[in-house]
XYZ file of C-alpha atoms in Angstrom:
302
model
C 25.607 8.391 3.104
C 23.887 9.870 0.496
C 21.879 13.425 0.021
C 18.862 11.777 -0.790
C 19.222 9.209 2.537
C 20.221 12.302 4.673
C 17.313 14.724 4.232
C 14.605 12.096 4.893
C 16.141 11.694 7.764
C 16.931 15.294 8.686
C 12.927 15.724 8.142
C 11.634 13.263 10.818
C 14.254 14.805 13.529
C 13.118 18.516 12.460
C 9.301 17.191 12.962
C 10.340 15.685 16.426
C 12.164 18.947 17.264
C 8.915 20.762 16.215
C 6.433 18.684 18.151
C 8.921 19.381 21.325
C 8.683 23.228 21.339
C 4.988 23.307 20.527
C 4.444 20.852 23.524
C 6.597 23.262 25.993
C 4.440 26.473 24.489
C 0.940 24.956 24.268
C 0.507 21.694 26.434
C 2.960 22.210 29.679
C 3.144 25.424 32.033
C 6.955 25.988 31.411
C 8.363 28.780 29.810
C 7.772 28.301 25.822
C 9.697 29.708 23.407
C 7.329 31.735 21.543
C 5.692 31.949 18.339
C 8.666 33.579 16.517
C 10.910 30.347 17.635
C 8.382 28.130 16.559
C 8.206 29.602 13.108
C 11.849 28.770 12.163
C 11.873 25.274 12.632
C 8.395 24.932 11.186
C 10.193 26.625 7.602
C 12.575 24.108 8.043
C 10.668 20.912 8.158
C 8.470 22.316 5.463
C 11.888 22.578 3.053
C 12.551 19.078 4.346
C 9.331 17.759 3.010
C 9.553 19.317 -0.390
C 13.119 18.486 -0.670
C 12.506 14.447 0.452
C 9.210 14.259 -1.966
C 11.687 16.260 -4.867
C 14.719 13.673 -4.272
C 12.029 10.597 -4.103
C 10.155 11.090 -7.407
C 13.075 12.251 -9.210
C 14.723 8.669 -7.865
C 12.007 6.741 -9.398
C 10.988 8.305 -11.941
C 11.420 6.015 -15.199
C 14.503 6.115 -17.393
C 14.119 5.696 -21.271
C 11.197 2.824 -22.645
C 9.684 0.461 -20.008
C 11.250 -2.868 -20.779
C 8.342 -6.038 -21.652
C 6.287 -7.078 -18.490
C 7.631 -9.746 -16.786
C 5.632 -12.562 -16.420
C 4.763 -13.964 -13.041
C 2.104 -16.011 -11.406
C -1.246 -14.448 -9.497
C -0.398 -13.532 -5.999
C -3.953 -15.165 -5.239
C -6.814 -17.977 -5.607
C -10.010 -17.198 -5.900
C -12.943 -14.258 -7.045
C -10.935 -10.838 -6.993
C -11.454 -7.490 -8.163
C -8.836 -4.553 -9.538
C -8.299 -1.375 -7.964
C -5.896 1.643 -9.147
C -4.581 -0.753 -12.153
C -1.975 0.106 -14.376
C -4.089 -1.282 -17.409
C -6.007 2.492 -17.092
C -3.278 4.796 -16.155
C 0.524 4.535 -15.156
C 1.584 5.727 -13.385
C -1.100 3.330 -11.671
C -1.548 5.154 -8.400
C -0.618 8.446 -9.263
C 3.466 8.399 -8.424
C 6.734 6.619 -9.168
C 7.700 6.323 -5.438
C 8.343 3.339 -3.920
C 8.593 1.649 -7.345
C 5.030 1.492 -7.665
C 4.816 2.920 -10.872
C 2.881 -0.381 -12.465
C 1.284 -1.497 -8.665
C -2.124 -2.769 -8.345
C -4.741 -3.160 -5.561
C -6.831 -6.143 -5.638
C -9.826 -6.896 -3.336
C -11.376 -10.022 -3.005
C -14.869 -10.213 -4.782
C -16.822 -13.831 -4.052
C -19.708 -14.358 -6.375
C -23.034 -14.388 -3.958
C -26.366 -15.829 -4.646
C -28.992 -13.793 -6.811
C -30.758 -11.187 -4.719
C -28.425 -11.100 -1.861
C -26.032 -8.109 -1.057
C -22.150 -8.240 -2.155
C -19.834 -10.097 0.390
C -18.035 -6.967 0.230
C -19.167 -4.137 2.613
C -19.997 -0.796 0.488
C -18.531 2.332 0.898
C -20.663 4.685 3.275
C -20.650 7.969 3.405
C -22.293 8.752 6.901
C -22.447 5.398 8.493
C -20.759 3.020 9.949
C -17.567 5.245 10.057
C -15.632 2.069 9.989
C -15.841 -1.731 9.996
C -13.467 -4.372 11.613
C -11.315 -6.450 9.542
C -13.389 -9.632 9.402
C -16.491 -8.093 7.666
C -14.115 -7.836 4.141
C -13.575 -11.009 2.633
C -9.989 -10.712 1.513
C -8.580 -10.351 4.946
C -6.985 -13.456 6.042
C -7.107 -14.699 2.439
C -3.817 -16.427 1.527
C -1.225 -14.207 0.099
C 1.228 -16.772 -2.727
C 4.835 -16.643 -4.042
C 4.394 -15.610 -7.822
C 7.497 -17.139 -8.747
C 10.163 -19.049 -7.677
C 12.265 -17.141 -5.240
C 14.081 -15.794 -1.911
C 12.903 -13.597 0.420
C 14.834 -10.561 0.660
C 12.269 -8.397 3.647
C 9.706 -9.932 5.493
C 7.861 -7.492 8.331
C 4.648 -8.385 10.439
C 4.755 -6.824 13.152
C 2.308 -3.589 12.897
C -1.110 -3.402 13.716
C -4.166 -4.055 11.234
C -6.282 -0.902 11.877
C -10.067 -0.791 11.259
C -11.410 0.429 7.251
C -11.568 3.893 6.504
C -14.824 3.361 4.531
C -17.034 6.376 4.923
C -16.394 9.936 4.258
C -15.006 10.927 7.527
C -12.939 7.574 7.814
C -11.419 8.256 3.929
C -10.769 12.349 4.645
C -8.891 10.881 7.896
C -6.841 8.336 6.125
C -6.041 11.242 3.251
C -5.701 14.375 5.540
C -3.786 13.157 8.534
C -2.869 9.625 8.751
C -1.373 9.399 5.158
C 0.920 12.660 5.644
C 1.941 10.909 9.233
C 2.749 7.921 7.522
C 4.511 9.092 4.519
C 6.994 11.332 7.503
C 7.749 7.804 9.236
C 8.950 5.957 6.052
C 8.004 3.468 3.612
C 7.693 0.865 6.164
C 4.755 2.730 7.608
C 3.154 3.567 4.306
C 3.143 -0.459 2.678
C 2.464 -1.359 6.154
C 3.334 -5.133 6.974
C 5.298 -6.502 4.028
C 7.434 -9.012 1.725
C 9.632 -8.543 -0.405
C 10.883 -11.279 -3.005
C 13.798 -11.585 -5.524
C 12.635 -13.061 -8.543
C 15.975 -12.963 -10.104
C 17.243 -10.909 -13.256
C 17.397 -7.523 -11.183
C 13.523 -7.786 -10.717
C 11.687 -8.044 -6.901
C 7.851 -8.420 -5.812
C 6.267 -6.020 -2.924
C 3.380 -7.685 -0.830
C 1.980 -4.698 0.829
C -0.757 -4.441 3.511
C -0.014 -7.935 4.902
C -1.551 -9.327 7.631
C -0.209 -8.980 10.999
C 1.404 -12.319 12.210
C 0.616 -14.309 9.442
C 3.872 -14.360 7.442
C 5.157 -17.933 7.232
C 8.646 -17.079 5.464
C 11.433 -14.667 6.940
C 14.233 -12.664 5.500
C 16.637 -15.518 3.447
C 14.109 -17.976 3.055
C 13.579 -19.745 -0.577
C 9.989 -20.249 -2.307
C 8.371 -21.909 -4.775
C 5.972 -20.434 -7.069
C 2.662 -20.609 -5.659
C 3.460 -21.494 -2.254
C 1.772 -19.437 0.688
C 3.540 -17.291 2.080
C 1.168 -15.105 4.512
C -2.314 -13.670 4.441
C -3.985 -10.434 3.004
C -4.236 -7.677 6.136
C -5.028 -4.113 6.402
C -1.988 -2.571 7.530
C 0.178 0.522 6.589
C -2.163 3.116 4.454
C -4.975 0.744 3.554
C -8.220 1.639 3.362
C -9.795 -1.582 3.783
C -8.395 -5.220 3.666
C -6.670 -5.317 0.150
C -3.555 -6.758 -1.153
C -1.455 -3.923 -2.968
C 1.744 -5.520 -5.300
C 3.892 -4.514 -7.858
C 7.357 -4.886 -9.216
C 10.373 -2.969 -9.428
C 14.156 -2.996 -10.171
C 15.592 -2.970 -6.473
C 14.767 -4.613 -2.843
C 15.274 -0.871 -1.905
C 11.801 1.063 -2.063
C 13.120 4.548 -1.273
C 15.617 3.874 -4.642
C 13.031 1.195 -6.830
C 11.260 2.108 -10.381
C 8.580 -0.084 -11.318
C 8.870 -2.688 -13.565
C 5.498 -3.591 -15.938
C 3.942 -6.878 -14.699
C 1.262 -9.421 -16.510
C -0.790 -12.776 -14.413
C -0.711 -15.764 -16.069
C -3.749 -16.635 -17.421
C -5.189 -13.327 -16.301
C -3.141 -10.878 -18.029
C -3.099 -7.130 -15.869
C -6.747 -6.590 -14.696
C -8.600 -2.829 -15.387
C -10.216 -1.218 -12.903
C -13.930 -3.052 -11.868
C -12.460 -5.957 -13.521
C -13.025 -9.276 -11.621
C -10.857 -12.319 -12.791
C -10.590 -15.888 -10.458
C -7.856 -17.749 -9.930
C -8.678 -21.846 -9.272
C -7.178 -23.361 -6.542
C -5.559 -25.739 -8.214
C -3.629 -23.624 -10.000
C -5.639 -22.936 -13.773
C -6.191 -18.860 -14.158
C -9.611 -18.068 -15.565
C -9.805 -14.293 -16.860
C -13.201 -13.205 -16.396
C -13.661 -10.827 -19.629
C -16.058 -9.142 -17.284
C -15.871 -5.353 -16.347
C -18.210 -3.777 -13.108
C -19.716 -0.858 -13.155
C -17.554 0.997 -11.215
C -18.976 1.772 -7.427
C -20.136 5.235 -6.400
C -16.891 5.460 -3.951
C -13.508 6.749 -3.555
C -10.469 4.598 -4.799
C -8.392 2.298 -2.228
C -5.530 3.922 -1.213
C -3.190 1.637 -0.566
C 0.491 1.995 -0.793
C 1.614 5.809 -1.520
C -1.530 6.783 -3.006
């Protein structure tokens, strides 16, 4: 086993050895160990972290000229808008772990009638401190294969958590329960997931998925365009979103990204809505919002 598999591992055990001894000196009645124990392995799971997010970036971290963007279909039908796009910055949400150097975030965005409020709720800064699932119109919304392949990952099985859309709901999500999830792994940061092999050493990530609706499992083939499972709001998600990308390995604690463009649609910018017909024709929508007075989605590592 490799160095760079060994210390993320090392990290989680030194966290769990951590949590014991402050539990015996703060929360029970039995003899604790002490401050001056407590500070040792606290030093060491701090190294651990540095070392883990050291060996991670400098795993993904690009090598030489990014090759062309590979060409795939949209992911979804319908009114959508961009988030955290690699058509403003790359990398696109700020690292290269994970292989999400050219990822995107994608809410859905359904045109309303003239005078009424956005189908999508608003971010709030006071109030509510969070909304359920079913009050954003992208969860549930069908998640599609952008290309012929076979499933390499498929995972369902973790909750969809309420949004983290208002100030305290966002400074939770980026203070505590990102850190927690980045310690437990990948698989709690994308949340629910799939992960297809488009062949020629290229993969797709489906992150965020919704619990339970995955209709494909790990060895199963696909045809372009055919559903696969529905948009959730699982792993570090903000708010019901569909976060994808591509990248050079089914492995994401060893992928680099790989540059993407949507048929018909091209790589959306940020406030950028595009629609995707149901029966199949992209229409870009040369149309960019004015960008909301609230903090970006968060989804996958961000």
């Amino acid at each position: 086993m490799s160095v760079r598999a060994v210390v993320p591992v090392a990290m989680r055990l030194s966290w769990l050895v951590l949590f014991a001894l402050m539990i015996g000196e703060f929360v029970t009645d039995l003899p604790g160990p002490g401050w001056a124990t407590i500070f040792l392995p606290a030093m060491v799971v701090l190294a651990l972290m540095v070392a883990t997010t050291t060996l991670q970036a400098r795993a993904a971290a690009p090598r030489g000229e990014p090759g062309p963007p590979v060409e795939v279909d949209p992911p979804v039908t319908g009114r959508w808008s961009a988030l955290n796009s690699p058509a403003d910055k790359v990398p696109s949400h700020g690292t290269h772990v994970y292989g999400q150097m050219y990822a995107i975030d994608i809410v859905a965005d359904p045109e309303t009638a003239e005078g009424e409020p956005p189908a999508r709720p608003a971010f709030r800064w006071l109030w509510p401190l969070f909304r359920r699932n079913q009050a954003f119109p992208a969860f549930g919304a069908p998640l599609l294969a952008v290309a012929d392949a076979t499933v390499v990952r498929a995972s369902d099985g973790q909750r969809d958590h309420l949004s983290r859309t208002s100030l305290a709901g966002f400074l939770y999500l980026m203070l505590i329960e990102g850190n927690v999830r980045s310690i437990a792994g990948a698989r709690r940061v994308i949340g629910n997931h799939v992960i297809l092999d488009l062949g020629d050493g290229t993969y797709a990530v489906y992150a965020h998925v919704r619990r339970g609706s995955l209709r494909v499992k790990a060895g199963d083939t696909v045809r372009a365009g055919q559903r696969i499972g529905s948009v959730g709001n699982s792993g570090n998600s903000s708010e019901p979103h569909l976060h994808v990308h591509l990248m050079d390995s089914p492995d994401l604690d060893d992928a680099r990204g790989v540059p993407f463009t949507w048929r018909g649609v091209g790589v959306p910018a940020n406030g950028e809505t595009f629609t995707v017909d149901a029966a199949g024709e992209r229409i870009a929508e040369a149309q960019v919002r004015v960008a909301e007075a609230r903090p970006g989605d968060v989804g996958g590592a961000g």
